[in-house]
Coordinates of C-alpha atoms in Angstrom, one line a residue:
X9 CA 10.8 12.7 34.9
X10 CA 7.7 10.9 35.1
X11 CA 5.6 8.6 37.2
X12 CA 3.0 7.5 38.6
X13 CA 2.9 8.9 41.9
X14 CA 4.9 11.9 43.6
X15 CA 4.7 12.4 46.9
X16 CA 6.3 15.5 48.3
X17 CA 8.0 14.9 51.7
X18 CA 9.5 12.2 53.4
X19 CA 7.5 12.0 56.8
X20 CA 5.3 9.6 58.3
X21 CA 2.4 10.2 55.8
X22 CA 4.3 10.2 52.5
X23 CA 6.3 7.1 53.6
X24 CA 3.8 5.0 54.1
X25 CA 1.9 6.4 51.1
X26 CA 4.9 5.1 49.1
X27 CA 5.4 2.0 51.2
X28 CA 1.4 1.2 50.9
X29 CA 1.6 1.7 47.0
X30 CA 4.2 -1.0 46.8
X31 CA 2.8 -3.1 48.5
X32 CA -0.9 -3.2 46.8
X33 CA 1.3 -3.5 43.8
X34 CA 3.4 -6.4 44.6
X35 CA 0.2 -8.3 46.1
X36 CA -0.9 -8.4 42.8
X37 CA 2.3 -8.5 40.9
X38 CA 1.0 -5.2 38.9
X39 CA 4.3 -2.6 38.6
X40 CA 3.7 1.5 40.1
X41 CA 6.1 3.9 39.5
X42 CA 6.5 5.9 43.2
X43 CA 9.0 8.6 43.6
X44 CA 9.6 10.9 47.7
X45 CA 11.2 13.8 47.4
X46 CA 12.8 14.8 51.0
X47 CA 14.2 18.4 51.7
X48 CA 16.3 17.1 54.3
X49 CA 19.9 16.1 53.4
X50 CA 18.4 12.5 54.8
X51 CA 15.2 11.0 55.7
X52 CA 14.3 11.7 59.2
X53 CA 16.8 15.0 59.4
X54 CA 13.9 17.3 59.3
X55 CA 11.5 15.1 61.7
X56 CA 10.6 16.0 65.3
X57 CA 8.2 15.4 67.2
X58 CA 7.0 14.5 71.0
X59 CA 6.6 11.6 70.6
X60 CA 4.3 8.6 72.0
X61 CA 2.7 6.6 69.1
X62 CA -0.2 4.7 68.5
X63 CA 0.9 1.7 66.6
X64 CA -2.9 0.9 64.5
X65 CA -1.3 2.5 61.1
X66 CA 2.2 0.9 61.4
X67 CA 1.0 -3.0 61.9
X68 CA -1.5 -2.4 58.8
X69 CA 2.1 -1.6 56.7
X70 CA 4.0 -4.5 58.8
X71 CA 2.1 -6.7 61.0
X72 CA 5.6 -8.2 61.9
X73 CA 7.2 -4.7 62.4
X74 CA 9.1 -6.1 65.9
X75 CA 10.6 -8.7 64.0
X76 CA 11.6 -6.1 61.6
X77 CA 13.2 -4.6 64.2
X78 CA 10.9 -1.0 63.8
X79 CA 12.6 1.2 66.5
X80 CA 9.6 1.0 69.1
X81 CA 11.8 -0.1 72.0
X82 CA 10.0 1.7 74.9
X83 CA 6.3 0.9 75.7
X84 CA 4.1 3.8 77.5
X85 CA 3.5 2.0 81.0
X86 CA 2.4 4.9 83.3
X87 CA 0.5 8.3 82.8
X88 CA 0.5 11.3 84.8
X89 CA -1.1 14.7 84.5
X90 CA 0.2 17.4 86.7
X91 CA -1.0 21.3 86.9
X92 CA 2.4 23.2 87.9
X93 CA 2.2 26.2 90.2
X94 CA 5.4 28.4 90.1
X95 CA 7.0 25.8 92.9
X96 CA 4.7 22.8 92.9
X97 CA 3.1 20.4 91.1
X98 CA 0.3 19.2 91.8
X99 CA -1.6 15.8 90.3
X100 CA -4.7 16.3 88.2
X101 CA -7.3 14.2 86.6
X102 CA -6.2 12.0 83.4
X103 CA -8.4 12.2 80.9
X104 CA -9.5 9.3 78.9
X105 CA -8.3 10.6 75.1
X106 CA -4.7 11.2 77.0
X107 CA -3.9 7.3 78.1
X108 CA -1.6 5.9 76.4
X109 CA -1.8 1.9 76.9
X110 CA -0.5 -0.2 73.7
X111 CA 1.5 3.0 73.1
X112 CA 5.1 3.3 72.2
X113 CA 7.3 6.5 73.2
X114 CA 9.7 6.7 70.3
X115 CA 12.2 8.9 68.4
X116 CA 9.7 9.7 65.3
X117 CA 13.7 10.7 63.4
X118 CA 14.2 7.3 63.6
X119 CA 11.0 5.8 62.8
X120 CA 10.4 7.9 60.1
X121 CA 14.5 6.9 58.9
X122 CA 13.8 2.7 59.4
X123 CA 10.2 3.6 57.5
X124 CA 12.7 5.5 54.6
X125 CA 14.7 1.8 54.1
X126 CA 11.3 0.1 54.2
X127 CA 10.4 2.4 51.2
X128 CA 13.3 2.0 49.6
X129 CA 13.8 -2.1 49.7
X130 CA 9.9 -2.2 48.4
X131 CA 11.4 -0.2 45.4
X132 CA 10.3 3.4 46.3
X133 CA 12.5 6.4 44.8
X134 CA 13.4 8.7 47.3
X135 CA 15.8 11.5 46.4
X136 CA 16.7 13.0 49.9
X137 CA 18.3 16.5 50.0
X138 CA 15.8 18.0 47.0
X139 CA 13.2 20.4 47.9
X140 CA 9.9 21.1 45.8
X141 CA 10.1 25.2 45.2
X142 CA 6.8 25.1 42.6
X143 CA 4.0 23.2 41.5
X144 CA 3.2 22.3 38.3
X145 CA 0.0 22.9 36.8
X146 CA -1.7 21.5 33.4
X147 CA -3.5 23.4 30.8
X148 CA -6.7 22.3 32.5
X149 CA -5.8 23.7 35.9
X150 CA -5.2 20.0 37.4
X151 CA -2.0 19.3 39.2
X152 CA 0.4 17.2 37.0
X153 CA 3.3 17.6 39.8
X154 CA 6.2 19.3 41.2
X155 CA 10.4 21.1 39.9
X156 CA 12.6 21.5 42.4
X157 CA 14.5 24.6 43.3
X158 CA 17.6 25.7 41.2
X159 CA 21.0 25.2 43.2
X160 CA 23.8 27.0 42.6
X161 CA 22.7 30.3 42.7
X162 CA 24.0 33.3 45.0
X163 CA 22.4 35.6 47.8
X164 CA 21.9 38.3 44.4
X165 CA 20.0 35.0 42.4
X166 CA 22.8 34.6 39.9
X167 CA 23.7 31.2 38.6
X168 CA 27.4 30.2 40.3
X169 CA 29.6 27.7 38.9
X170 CA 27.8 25.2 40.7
X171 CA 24.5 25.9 39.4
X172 CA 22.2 22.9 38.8
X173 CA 19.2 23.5 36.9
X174 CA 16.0 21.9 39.2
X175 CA 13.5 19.1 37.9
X176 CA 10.2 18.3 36.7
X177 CA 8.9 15.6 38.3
X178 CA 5.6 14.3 37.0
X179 CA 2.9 12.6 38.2
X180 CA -0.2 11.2 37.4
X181 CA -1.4 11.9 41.1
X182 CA 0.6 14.0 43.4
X183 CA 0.1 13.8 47.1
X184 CA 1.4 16.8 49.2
X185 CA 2.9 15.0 52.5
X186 CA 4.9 18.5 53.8
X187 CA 4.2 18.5 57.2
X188 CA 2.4 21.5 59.3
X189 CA 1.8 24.7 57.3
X190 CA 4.1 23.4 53.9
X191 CA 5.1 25.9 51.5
X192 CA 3.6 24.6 48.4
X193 CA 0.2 23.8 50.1
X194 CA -0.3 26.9 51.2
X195 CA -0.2 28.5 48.1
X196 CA -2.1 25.1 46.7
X197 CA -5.2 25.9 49.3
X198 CA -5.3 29.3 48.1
X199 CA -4.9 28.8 44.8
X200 CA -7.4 26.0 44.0
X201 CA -10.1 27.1 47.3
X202 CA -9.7 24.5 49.3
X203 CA -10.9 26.1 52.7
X204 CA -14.3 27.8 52.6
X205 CA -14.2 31.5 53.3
X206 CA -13.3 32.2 56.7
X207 CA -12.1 29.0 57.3
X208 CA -8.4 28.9 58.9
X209 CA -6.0 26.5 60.8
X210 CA -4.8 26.9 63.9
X211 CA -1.1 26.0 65.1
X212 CA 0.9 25.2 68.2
X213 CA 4.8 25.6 68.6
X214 CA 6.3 22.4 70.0
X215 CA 10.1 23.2 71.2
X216 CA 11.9 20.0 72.6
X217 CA 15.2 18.9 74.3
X218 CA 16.4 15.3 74.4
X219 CA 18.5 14.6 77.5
X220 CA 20.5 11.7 78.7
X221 CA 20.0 11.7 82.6
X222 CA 21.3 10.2 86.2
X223 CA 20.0 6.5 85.9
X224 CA 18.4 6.5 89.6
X225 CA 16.2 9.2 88.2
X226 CA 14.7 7.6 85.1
X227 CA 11.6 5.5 85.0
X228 CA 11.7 4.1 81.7
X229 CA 8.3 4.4 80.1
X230 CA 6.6 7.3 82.2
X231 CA 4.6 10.1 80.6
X232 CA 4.3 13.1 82.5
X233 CA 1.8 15.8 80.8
X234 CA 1.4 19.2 82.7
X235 CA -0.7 22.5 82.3
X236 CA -0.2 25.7 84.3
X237 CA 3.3 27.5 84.9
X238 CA 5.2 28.6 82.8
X239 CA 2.3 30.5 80.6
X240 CA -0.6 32.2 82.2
X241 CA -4.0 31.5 82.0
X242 CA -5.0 33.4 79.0
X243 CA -2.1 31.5 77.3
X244 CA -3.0 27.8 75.4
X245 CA -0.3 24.6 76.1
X246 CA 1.4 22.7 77.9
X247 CA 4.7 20.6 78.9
X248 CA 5.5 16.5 78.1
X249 CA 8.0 14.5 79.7
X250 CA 8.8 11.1 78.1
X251 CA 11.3 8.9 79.5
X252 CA 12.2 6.9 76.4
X253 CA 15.3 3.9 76.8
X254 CA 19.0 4.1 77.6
X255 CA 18.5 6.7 80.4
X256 CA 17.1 9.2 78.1
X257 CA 13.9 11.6 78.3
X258 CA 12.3 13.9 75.9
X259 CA 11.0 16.7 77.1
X260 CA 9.2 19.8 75.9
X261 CA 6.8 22.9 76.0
X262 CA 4.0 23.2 73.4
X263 CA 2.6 26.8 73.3
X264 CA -0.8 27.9 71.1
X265 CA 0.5 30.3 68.3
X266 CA -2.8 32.2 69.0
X267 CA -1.2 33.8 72.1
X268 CA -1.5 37.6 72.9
X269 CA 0.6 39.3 74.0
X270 CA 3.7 40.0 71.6
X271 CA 6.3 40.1 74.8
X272 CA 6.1 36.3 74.8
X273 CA 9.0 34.0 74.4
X274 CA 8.0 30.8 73.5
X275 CA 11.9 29.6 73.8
X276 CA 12.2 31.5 76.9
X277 CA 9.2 30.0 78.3
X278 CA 10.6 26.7 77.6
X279 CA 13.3 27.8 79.7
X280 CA 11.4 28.6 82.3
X281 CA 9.4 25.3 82.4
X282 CA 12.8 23.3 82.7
X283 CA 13.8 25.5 85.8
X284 CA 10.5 24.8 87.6
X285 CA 11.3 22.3 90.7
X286 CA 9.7 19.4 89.5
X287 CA 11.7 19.3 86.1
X288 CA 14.8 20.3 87.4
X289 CA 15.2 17.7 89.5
X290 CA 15.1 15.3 86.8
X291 CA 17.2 16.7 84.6
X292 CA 20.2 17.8 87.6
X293 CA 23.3 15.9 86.9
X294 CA 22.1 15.0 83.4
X295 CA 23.0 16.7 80.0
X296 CA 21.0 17.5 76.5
X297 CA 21.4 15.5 73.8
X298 CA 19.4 17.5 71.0
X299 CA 16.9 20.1 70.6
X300 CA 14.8 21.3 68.0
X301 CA 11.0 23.2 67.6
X302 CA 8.5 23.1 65.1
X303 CA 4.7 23.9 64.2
X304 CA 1.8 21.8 64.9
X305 CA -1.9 22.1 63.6
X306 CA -4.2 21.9 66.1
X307 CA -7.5 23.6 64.4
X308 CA -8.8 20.4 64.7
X309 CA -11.7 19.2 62.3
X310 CA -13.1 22.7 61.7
X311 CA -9.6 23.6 60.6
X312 CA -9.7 20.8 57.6
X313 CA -9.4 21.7 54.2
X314 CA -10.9 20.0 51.3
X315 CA -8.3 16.9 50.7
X316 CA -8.3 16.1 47.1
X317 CA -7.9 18.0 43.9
X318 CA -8.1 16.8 40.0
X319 CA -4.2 15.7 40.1
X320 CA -3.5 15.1 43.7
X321 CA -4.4 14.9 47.1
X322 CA -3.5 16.5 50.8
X323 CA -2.3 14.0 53.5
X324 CA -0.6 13.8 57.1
X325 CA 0.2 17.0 59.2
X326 CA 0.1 19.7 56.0
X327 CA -3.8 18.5 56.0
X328 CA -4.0 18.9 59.4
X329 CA -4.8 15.8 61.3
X330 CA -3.1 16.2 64.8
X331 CA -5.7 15.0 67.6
X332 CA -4.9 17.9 70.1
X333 CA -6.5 16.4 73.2
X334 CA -4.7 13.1 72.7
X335 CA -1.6 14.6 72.0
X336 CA -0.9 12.7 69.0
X337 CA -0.9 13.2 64.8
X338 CA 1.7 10.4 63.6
X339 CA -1.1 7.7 63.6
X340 CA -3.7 9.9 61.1
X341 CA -0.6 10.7 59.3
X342 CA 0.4 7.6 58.5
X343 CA -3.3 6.4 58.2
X344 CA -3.8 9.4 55.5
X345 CA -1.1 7.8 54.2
X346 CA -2.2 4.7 53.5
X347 CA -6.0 5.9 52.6
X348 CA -4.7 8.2 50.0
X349 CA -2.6 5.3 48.5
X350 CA -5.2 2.8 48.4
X351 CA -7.1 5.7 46.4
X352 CA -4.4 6.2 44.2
X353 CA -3.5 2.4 43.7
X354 CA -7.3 1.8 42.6
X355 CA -7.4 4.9 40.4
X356 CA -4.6 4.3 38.5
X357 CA -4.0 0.2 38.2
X358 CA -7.1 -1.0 39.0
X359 CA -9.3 1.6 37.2
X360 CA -6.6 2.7 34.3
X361 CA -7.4 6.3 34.9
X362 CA -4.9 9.4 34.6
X363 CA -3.7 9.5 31.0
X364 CA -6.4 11.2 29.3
X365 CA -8.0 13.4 32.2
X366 CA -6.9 14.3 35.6
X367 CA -7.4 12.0 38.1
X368 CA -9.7 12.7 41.3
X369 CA -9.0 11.4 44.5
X370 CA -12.7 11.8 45.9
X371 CA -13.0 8.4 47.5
X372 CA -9.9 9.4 49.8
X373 CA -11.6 12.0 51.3
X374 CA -14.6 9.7 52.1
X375 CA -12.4 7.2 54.0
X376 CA -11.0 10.0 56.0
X377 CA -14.6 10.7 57.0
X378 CA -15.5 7.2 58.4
X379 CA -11.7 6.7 60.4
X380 CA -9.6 9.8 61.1
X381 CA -12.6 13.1 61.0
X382 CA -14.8 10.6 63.0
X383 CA -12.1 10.6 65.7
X384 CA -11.1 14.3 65.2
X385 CA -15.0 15.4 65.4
X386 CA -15.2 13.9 68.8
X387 CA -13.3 16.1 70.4
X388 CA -13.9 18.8 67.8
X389 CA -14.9 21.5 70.8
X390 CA -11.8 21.1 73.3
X391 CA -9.5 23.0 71.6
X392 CA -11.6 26.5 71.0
X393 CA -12.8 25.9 74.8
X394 CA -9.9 27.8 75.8
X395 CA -11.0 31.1 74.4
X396 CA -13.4 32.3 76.6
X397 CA -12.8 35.2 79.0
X398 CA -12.3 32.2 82.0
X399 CA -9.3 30.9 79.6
X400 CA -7.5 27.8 80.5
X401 CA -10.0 27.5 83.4
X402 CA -12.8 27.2 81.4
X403 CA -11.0 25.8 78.7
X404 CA -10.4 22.4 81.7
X405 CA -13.9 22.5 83.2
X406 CA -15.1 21.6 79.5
X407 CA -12.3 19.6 78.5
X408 CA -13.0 17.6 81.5
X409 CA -16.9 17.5 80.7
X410 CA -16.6 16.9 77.1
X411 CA -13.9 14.2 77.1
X412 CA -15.1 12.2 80.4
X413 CA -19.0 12.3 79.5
X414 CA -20.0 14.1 76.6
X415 CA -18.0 12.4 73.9
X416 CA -18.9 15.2 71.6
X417 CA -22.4 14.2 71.5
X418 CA -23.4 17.8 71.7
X419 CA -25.4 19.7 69.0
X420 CA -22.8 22.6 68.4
X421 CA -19.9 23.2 67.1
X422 CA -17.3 25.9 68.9
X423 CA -15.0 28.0 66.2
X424 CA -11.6 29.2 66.7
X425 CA -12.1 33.0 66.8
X426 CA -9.0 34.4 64.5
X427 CA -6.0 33.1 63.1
X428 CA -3.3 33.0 65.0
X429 CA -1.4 36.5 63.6
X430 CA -4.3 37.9 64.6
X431 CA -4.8 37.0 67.6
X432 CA -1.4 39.0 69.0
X433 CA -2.4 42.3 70.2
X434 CA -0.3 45.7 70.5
X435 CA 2.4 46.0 73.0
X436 CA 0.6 48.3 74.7
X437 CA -2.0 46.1 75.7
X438 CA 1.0 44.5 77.5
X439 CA 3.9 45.0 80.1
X440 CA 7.5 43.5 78.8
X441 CA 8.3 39.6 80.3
X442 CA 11.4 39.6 82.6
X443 CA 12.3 36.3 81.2
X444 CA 15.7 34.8 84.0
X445 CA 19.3 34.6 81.9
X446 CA 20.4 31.2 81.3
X447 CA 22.2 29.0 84.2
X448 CA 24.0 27.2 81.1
X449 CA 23.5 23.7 82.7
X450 CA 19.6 23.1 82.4
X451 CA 18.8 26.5 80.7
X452 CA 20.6 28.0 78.0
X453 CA 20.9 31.2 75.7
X454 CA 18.7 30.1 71.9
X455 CA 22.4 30.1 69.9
X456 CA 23.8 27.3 72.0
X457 CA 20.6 25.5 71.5
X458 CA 20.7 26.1 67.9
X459 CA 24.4 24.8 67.9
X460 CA 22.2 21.3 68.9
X461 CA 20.1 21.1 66.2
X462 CA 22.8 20.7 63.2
X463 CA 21.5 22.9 61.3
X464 CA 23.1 24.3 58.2
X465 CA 22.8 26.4 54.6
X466 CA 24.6 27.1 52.3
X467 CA 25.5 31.1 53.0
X468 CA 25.7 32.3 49.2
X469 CA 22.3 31.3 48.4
X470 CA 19.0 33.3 48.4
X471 CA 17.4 34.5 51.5
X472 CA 14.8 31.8 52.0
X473 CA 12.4 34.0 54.0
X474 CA 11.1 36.4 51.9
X475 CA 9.7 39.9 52.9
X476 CA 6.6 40.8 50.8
X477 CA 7.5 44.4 51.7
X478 CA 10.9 45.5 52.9
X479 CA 9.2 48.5 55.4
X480 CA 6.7 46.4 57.0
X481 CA 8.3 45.4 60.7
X482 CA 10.6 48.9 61.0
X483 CA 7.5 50.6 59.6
X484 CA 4.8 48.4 61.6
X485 CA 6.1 45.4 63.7
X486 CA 8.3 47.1 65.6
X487 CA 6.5 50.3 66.8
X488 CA 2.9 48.6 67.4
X489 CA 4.3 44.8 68.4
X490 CA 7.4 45.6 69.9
X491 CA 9.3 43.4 67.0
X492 CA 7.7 40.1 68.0
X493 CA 9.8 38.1 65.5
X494 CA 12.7 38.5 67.8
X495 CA 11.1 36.5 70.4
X496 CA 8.5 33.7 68.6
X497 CA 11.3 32.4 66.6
X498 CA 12.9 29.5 68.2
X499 CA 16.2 29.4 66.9
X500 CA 17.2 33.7 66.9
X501 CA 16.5 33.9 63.3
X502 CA 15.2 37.3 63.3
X503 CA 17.0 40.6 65.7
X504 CA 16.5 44.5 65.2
X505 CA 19.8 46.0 65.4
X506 CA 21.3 49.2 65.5
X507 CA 21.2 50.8 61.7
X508 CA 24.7 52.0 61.0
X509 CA 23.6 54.1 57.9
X510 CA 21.1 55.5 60.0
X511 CA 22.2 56.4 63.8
X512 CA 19.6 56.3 66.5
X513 CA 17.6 54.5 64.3
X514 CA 16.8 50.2 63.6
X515 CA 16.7 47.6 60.7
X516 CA 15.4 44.5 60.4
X517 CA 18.0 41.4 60.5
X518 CA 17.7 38.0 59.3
X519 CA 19.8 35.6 59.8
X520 CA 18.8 32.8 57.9
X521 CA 21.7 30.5 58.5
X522 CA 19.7 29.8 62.0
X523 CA 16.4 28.4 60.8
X524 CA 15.8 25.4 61.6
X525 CA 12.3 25.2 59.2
X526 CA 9.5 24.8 62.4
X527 CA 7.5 27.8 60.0
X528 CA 6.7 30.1 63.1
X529 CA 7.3 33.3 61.5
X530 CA 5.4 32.7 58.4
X531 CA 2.2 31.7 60.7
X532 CA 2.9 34.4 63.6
X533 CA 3.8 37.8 61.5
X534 CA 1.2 39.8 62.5
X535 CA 1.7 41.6 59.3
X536 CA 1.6 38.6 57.6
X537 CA 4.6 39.8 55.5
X538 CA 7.1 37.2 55.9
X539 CA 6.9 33.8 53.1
X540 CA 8.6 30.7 54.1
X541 CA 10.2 29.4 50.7
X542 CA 12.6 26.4 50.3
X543 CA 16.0 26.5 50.9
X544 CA 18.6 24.3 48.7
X545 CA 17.8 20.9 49.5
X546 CA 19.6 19.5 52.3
X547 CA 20.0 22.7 54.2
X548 CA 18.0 23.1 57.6
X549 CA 18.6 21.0 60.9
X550 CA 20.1 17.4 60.6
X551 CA 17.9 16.3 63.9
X552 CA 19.4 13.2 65.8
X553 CA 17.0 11.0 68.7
X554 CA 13.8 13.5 68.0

């Protein structure tokens, strides 16, 4: 199939990419063909997110989006910042980059699903439920677009009865809108060089619950941010309470993937975070709604890759445009977005290009420089402040410094120190976490949270998470990192258990069936030997109020 534009993922960037391209073309009553290809069974299934929004990106797409009825009903009215001890907390300084006045706290599922019927009455294709498993590459080493995956075929990759062949969908620019760490744009960075040699990202693991609560306890439109317990002080992130409308709050635990010690839960500390004081209170007498987890980038502006390619271009989270100090991504998403589609819209009406050489997207990458990297560059040195021996200490003191005075005017740049796999250290190093069971009404055990999340596959299908090497985590993982997969996945997709065929001994488990696509494992593998791939399309979470 061909067109003019592909855009791979059904988010906040590729949206309004596809919403942006319509528009320039109807404004000048020029025709462009624009298709979205979704993995999730529906747009917005596969979305989570905290989430309070700056609103700059969505009035340049609709100036009128309230009389659109765009579902922002909550505004942001107060901020608080608390550092929790193991019983209190305690109220700390706000910083400037965290206020969120003019903001709206929203469901992003539901944004990003009302943006989906915005793209779809401006005449945008989107096939929902069909996930891009390869890309396709011309003679000439340009993109020229994407096939989907093959369904229909079972766990020993034979076709079934239901086997349906995948697509070709062709473009004359492709724009890769996958969200943090997306399967295809991994293997594009590598592939085509796109990060300089010893360049990495980063990533943060954000689990969330959303809870319905006692109405004398709600304060519709309060932000609570907090630092401290649950994770120690070598340990980057941090909790966010949101109370959005109709008595319901969001709340979560972010934790930096770049964490040490291989005994840590990042579920289990999420746990522990809801049973502090301060948070169980709130949530007493209510119940949970959904929850969910996923990867965030948060490597910041050193962490950026180069954004365009002869064929295509790199926008929204899988480029890596989350401002970690504000807490926020959606608005650089959605303004990559529309940057990448004015580029495209110019390239290939206005300019006639992209039938007799690959197009190149340069002039997108020079509008990120003078809107999003401008604001990403400012705070370019709070994030690695948290590395140093004094760890979220002196990771505050400069945060503090650097946001309230410096501004970034400084003449130095700090680096992250290792990617994040690399970053966990032997079990050794480290004594095991005593992590509390469940209490089964604010904490609970990872399978009934799971059981929140919706999330299906198809079970005679291919194992989606692919071992490069079948040995590595009995041979490696398990004796030196005391099988760390079983506790950085957020949804219990990984266990060693007891190997019948060989007593006294383990094997390595996955069940599949539980993942609900956040990408952990394919970022935190210390061996590195574990490949997210695409599922059928449609399979994964079906998120509701995220």
């Amino acid at each position: 199939m061909e067109y003019d534009v592909v855009i791979v993922g059904g988010g906040p960037a590729g949206l309004a990419a596809g919403i942006r391209l319509k528009q320039q073309a109807a404004k000048e009553d020029k025709e462009i063909n624009v298709v979205v290809i979704e993995k999730g069974g529906e747009i917005g299934a596969h979305t989570l997110s905290g989430a309070c929004i700056e609103v700059g990106p969505l009035e340049e797409l609709f100036p009128d989006w309230k009389a659109q009825g765009a579902p922002l009903n909550q505004p942001a009215l107060h901020d608080q910042m608390k550092y929790l001890t193991k019983n209190y907390a305690l109220p700390m300084p706000h910083p400037p980059q965290m206020s969120n006045k003019g903001n709206y706290i929203v469901s992003l599922s539901n944004v990003v699903k009302w943006l989906g019927e915005k793209a779809e009455e401006l005449g945008v294709d989107i096939f929902p439920g069909t996930a891009a498993s390869e890309i396709i590459y011309a003679d000439d080493g340009s993109v020229r677009g994407i096939a989907t995956n093959d369904a229909g075929v079972s766990k020993e990759f034979k076709q079934k009865a239901s086997y349906t062949p995948g697509i070709e969908l062709h473009g004359k620019v492709t724009l890769f809108a996958e969200g943090c760490h997306g399967s295809l744009t991994k293997g594009l960075i590598n592939k085509l060089k796109l990060r300089k040699e010893g360049q990495f990202q980063t990533y943060g693991l954000g689990i969330k619950e959303v809870w319905e609560v006692d109405p004398e306890k709600h304060s519709p439109g309060d932000i609570v941010h907090t630092m401290g317990y649950p994770l120690d002080y070598k340990t980057y992130g941090g909790g966010f309470i949101y109370h959005m409308e109709d008595n319901k709050i969001s709340l979560g635990l972010v934790v930096g993937l770049d964490y040490q010690n291989p005994y840590l839960s990042p579920y289990k500390e999420f746990q522990r975070f809801k049973a502090h004081p301060f948070v169980t209170n709130l949530l007493k007498g209510g119940r949970v709604l959904s929850y969910g987890a996923r990867a965030l980038t948060e490597g910041g502006v050193q962490s950026l890759p180069k954004l365009f390619f002869p064929g295509g271009a790199l926008i929204g989270d899988t480029a890596g445009f989350v401002n970690v100090p504000k807490i926020k991504g959606t608005h650089n998403a959605m303004k990559s977005g529309i940057l990448a589609a004015d580029s495209a819209y110019k390239a290939i009406v206005s300019d006639g290009l992209g039938e007799s050489a690959p197009i190149v997207l340069s002039d997108y990458e020079e509008a990120v420089n003078n809107t999003i990297r401008k604001e990403l560059y400012e705070v370019r040195n709070v994030r690695p402040s948290f590395h140093t021996p004094l760890g979220i200490w002196g990771g505050m003191m400069w945060s503090g410094l650097d946001t309230m005075f410096l501004k970034g005017r400084v003449p130095f740049t700090f680096q992250h120190p290792h990617p994040d796999h690399a970053m966990t250290q032997p079990a050794a190093m480290h004594k095991p976490i005593d992590y509390p069971k469940p209490d089964n009404e604010i904490t609970f055990d990872i399978l009934t949270s799971v059981s929140r999340t919706g999330t299906n596959h198809a079970e005679d299908q291919p194992v989606h998470l692919r071992l490069k090497d079948q040995t590595v985590e009995i041979r490696e993982n398990l004796p030196v990192y005391a099988g760390p997969e079983q506790r950085f996945c957020p949804a219990g997709v990984y266990e060693y258990v007891d190997d019948e065929a060989n007593p006294g001994k383990k094997r390595f488990q996955i069940n599949s069936q539980n993942c609900i696509h956040c990408k952990t494992c394919d970022i935190k593998d210390p061996a590195q030997n574990i490949d997210w791939t695409v599922p059928e399309g449609g399979g994964g979470p079906q998120y509701v109020d995220t």
